[in-house]
Coordinates of C-alpha atoms in Angstrom, one line a residue:
X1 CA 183.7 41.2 137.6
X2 CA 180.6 39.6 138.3
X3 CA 178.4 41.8 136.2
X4 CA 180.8 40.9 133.7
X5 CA 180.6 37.8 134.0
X6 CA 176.3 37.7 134.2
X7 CA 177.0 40.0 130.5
X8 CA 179.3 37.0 129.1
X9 CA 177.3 34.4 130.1
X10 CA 174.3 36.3 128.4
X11 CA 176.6 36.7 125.1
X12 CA 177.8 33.2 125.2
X13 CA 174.2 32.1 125.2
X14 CA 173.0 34.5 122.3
X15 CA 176.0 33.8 120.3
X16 CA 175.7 30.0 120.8
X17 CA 172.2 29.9 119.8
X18 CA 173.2 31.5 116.7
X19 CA 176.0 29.0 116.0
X20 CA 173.9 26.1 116.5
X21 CA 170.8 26.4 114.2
X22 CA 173.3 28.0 111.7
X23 CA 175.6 24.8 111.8
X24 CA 172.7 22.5 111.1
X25 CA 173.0 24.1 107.4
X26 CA 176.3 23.4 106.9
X27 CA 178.5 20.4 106.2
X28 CA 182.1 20.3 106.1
X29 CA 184.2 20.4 103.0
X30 CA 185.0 16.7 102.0
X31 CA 188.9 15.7 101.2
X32 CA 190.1 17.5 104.7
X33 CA 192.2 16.2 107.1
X34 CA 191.7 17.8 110.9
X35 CA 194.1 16.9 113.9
X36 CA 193.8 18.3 117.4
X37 CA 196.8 19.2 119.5
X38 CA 197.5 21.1 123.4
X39 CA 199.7 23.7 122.6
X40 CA 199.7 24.2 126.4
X41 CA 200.5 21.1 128.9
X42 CA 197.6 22.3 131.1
X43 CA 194.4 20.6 130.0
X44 CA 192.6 23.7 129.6
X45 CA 190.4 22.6 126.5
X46 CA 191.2 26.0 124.9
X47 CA 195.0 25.4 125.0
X48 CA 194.4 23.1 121.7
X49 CA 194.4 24.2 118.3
X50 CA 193.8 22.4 115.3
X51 CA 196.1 21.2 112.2
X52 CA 193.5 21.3 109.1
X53 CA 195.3 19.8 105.6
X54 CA 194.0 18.8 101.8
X55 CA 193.7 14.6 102.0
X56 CA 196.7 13.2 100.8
X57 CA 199.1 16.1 100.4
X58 CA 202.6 15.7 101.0
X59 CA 205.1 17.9 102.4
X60 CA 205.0 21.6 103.8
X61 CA 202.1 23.5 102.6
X62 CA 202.0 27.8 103.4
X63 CA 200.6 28.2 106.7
X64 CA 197.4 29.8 107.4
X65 CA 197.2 31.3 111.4
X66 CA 193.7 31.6 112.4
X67 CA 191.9 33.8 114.8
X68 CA 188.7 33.4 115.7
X69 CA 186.5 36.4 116.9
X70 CA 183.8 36.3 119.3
X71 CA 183.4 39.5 121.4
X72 CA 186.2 38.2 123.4
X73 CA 184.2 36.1 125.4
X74 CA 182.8 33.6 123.1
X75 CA 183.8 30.4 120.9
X76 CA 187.1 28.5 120.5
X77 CA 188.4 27.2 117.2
X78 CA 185.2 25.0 116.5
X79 CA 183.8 28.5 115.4
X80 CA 185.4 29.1 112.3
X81 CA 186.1 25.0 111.6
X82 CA 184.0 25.2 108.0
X83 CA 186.2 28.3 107.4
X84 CA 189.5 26.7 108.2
X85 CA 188.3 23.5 106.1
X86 CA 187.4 25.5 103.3
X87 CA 191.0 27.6 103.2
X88 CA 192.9 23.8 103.7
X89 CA 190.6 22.1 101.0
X90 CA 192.0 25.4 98.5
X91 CA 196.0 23.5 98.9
X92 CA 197.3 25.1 102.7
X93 CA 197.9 23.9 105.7
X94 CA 195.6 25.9 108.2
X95 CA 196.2 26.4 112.0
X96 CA 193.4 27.7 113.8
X97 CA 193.4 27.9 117.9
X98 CA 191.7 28.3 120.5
X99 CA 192.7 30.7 123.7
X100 CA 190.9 32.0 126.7
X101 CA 187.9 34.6 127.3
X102 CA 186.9 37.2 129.0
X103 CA 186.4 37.2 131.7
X104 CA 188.1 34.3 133.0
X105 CA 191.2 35.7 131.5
X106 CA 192.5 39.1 130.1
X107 CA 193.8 40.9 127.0
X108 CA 197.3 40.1 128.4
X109 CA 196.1 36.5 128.7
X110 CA 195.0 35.7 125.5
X111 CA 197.6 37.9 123.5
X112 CA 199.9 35.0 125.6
X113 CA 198.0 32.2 124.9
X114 CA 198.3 33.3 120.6
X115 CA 201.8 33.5 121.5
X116 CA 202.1 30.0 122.4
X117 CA 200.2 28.8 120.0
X118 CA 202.2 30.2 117.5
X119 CA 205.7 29.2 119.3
X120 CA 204.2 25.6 119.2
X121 CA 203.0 26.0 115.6
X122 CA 206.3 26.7 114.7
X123 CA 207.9 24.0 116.8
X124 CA 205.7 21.5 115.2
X125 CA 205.6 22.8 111.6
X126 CA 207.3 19.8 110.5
X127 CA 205.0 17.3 112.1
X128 CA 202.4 19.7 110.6
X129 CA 203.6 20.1 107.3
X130 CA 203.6 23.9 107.5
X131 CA 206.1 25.9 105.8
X132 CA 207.1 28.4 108.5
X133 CA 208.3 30.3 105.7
X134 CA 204.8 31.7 104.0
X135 CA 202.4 32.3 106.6
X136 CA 199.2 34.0 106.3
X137 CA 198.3 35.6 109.9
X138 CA 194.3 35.8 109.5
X139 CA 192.0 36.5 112.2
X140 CA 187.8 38.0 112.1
X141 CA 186.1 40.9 114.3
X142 CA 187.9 40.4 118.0
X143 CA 189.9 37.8 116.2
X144 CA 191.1 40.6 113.9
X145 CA 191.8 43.0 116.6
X146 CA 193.8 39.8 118.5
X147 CA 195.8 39.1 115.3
X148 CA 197.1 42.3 114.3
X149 CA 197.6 42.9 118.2
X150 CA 199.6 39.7 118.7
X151 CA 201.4 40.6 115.3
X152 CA 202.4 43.9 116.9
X153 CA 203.8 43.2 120.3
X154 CA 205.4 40.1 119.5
X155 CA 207.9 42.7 116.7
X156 CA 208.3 45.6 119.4
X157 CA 210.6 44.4 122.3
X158 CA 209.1 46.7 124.9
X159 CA 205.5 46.3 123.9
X160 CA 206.5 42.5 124.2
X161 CA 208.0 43.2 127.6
X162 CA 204.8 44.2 128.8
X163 CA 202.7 41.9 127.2
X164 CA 205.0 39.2 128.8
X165 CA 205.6 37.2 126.0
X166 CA 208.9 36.7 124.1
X167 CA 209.9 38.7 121.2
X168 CA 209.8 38.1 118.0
X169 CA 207.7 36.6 115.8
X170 CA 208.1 32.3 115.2
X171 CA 207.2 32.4 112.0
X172 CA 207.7 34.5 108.4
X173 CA 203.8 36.6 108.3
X174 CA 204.2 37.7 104.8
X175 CA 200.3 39.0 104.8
X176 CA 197.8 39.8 107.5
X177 CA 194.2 39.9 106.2
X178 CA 191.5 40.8 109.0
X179 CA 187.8 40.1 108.1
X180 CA 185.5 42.6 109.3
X181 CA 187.9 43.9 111.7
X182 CA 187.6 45.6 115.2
X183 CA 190.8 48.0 115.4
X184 CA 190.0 50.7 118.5
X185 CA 189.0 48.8 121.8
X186 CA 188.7 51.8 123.6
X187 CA 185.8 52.4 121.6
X188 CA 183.8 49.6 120.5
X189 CA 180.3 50.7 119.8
X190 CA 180.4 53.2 116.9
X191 CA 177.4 55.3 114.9
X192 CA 177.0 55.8 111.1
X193 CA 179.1 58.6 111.7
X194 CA 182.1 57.0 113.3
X195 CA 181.7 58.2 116.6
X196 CA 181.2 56.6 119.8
X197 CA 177.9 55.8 121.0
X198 CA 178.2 57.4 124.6
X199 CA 175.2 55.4 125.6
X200 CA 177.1 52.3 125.3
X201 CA 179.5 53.7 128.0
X202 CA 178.8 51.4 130.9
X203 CA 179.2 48.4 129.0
X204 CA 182.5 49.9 127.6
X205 CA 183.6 50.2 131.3
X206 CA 182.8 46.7 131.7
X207 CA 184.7 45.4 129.2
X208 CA 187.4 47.7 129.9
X209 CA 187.5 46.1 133.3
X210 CA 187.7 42.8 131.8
X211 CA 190.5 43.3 129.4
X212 CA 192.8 45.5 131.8
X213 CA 191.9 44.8 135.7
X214 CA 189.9 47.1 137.8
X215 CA 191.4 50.2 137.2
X216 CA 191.6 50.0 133.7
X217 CA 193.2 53.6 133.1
X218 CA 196.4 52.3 135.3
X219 CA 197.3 49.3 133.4
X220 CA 200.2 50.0 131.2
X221 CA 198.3 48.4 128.5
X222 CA 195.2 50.2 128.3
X223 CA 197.2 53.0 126.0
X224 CA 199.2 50.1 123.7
X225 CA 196.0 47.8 123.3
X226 CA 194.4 49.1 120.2
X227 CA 195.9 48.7 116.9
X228 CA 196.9 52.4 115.9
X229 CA 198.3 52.7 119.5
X230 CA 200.3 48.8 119.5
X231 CA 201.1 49.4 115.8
X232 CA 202.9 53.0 116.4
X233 CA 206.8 51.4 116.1
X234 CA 205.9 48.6 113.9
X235 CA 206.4 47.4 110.3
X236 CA 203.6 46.0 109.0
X237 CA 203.5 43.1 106.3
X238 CA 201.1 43.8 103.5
X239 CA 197.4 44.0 104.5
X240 CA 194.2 42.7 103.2
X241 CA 191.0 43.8 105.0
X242 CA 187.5 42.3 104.0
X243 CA 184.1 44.0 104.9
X244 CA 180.5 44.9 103.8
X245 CA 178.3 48.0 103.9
X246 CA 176.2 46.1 106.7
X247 CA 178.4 44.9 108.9
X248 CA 177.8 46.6 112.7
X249 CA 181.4 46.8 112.7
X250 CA 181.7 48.7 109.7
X251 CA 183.2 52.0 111.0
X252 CA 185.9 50.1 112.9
X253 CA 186.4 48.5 108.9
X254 CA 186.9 52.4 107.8
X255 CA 188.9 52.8 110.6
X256 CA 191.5 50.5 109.7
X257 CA 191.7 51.4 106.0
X258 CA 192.5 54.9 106.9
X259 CA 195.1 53.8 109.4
X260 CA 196.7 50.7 107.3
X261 CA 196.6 52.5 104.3
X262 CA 199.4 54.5 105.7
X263 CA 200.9 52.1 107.7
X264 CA 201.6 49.2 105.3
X265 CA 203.2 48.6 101.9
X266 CA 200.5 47.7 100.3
X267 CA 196.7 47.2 101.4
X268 CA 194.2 45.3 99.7
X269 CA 190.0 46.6 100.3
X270 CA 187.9 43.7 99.8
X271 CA 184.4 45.4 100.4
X272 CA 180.6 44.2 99.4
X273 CA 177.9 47.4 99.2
X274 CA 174.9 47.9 97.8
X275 CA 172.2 44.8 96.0
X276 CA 175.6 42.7 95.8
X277 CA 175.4 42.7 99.0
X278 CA 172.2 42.6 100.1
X279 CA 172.2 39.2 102.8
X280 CA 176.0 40.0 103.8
X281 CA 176.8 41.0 107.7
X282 CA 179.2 40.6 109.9
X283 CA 182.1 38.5 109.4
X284 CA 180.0 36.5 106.5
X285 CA 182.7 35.1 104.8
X286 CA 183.8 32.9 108.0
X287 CA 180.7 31.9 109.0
X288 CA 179.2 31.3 106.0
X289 CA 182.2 30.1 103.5
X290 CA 179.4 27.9 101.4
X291 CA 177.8 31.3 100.1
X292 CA 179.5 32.6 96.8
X293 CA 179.7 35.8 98.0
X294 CA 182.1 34.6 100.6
X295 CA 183.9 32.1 98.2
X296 CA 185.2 35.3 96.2
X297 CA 186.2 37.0 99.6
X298 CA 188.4 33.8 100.7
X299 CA 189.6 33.2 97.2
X300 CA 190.5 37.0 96.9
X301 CA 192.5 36.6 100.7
X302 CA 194.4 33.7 99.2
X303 CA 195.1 35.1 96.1
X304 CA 196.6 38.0 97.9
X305 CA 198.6 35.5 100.2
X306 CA 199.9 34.0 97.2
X307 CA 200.6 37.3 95.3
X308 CA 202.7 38.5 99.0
X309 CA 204.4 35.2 98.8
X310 CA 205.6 35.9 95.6
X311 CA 206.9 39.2 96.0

């Protein structure tokens, strides 16, 4: 654990750096209301999530349930703030949390702390004006992997059982939509071909170690962790997945649009190749919402959200 901890705290800095001299760019969408809340009793800063609203709207809005990615070890809900401003600013009230990392947690750990998140969302939705009814589950790369993972134990009693979290879902998801997705942990480095790069295979150990303990292979989770293996006995809602030709993740995106394409009633391919996407990469359209590119890819997701609600 403590090389995998010396690997986070490298990632975290990388990542950070990144964050910060991109943020000096940006500024947040005007006519945005933003309210912090602990959705754990525990003062651990990433129990709290944030309530993000259009100024001056009244009554329930649909919900938007964001995930942020981050490797698993990196960022809270500050991360994807523009994001979450942008999606309120377009007329919906957007939830977007923060939960704990690798390593000072596990997957079992932060598939718990999304589940209280969500049980507290839903608790609050009045205070929040959310309607509980129309809810959008959305998360991007590990935050995509962490949505459609939550989404999955939380409607299959025994996967729920071992997650240790209660079953059943608090609110109505009538769409997930997962931005530049990462769908098989067991293999998270992936060539041109879609095959796992076998020099990446310590750091895969590591990780694996992280996620399930140190004997990975003897955690009852390892084999019901990765979306095709937690999805097996589920019903998805529809599903939108966004990605571009350069993304690093972009097998894992392929991945996923096999797998979903049979698995739910109705998938949605939002995907940027070519000279139209020339300065796109991974998960673009959440840290960049300003560019146009990205404003089509969020105004296609909401569209869809509103097309599912409608259905």
């Amino acid at each position: 654990m403590c090389m995998m901890k010396i690997v986070a705290g490298i990632m975290r800095h990388d990542m950070g750096s990144g964050q910060k001299r991109r943020e000096r760019t940006q500024v947040m969408p005007g006519g945005v209301t933003r309210a912090e809340h602990a959705y754990l009793p525990d003062g651990d800063r990433l129990h709290m999530l944030d309530v993000y609203r259009p100024e001056g709207a009244e009554g329930a809005l649909p919900l938007v349930f964001n995930i942020h990615g981050g490797a698993w070890v990196f960022g809270d809900k500050d991360l994807n703030r523009f994001y979450a401003a942008t999606l309120a600013k377009a007329g919906f009230t957007v939830v977007s949390i923060s939960y704990r990392l690798l390593p000072e947690t596990d997957l079992k750990g932060q598939v718990a702390d999304i589940a209280a998140a969500a049980k507290f969302t839903a608790e609050h939705a009045g205070e929040f004006g959310a309607d509980t009814r129309s809810v959008m589950l959305t998360g991007d790369s590990a935050g995509a992997h962490l949505s459609s993972l939550y989404y999955s134990v939380a409607s299959d009693a025994e996967l729920a059982g071992l997650y240790g979290i209660e079953p059943g879902l608090p609110f109505d998801v009538r769409c997930l939509v997962l931005s530049h997705g990462v769908g098989d942990i067991h293999e998270l480095l992936l060539n041109g071909k879609g095959e796992f790069i076998r020099a990446t295979a310590p750091l895969q150990r590591l990780f694996d170690k992280g996620m399930f303990g140190k004997k990975p292979l003897e955690s009852p989770l390892f084999a019901r962790s990765s979306i095709e293996e937690a999805g097996k006995n589920v019903n998805f809602p529809p599903v939108m997945l966004i990605g571009c030709d350069r993304d690093v993740y972009l097998q894992h995106t392929l991945r996923l649009k096999r797998y979903f394409s049979e698995k739910a009633p109705r998938l949605e391919f939002f995907f940027t190749e070519g000279e139209a996407g020339a300065r796109l990469s991974h998960v673009y359209n959440i840290l960049r919402p300003e560019w146009e590119e990205s404003r089509r890819a969020n105004d296609a997701s909401l569209a869809f959200f509103r097309e599912c609600m409608a259905e």
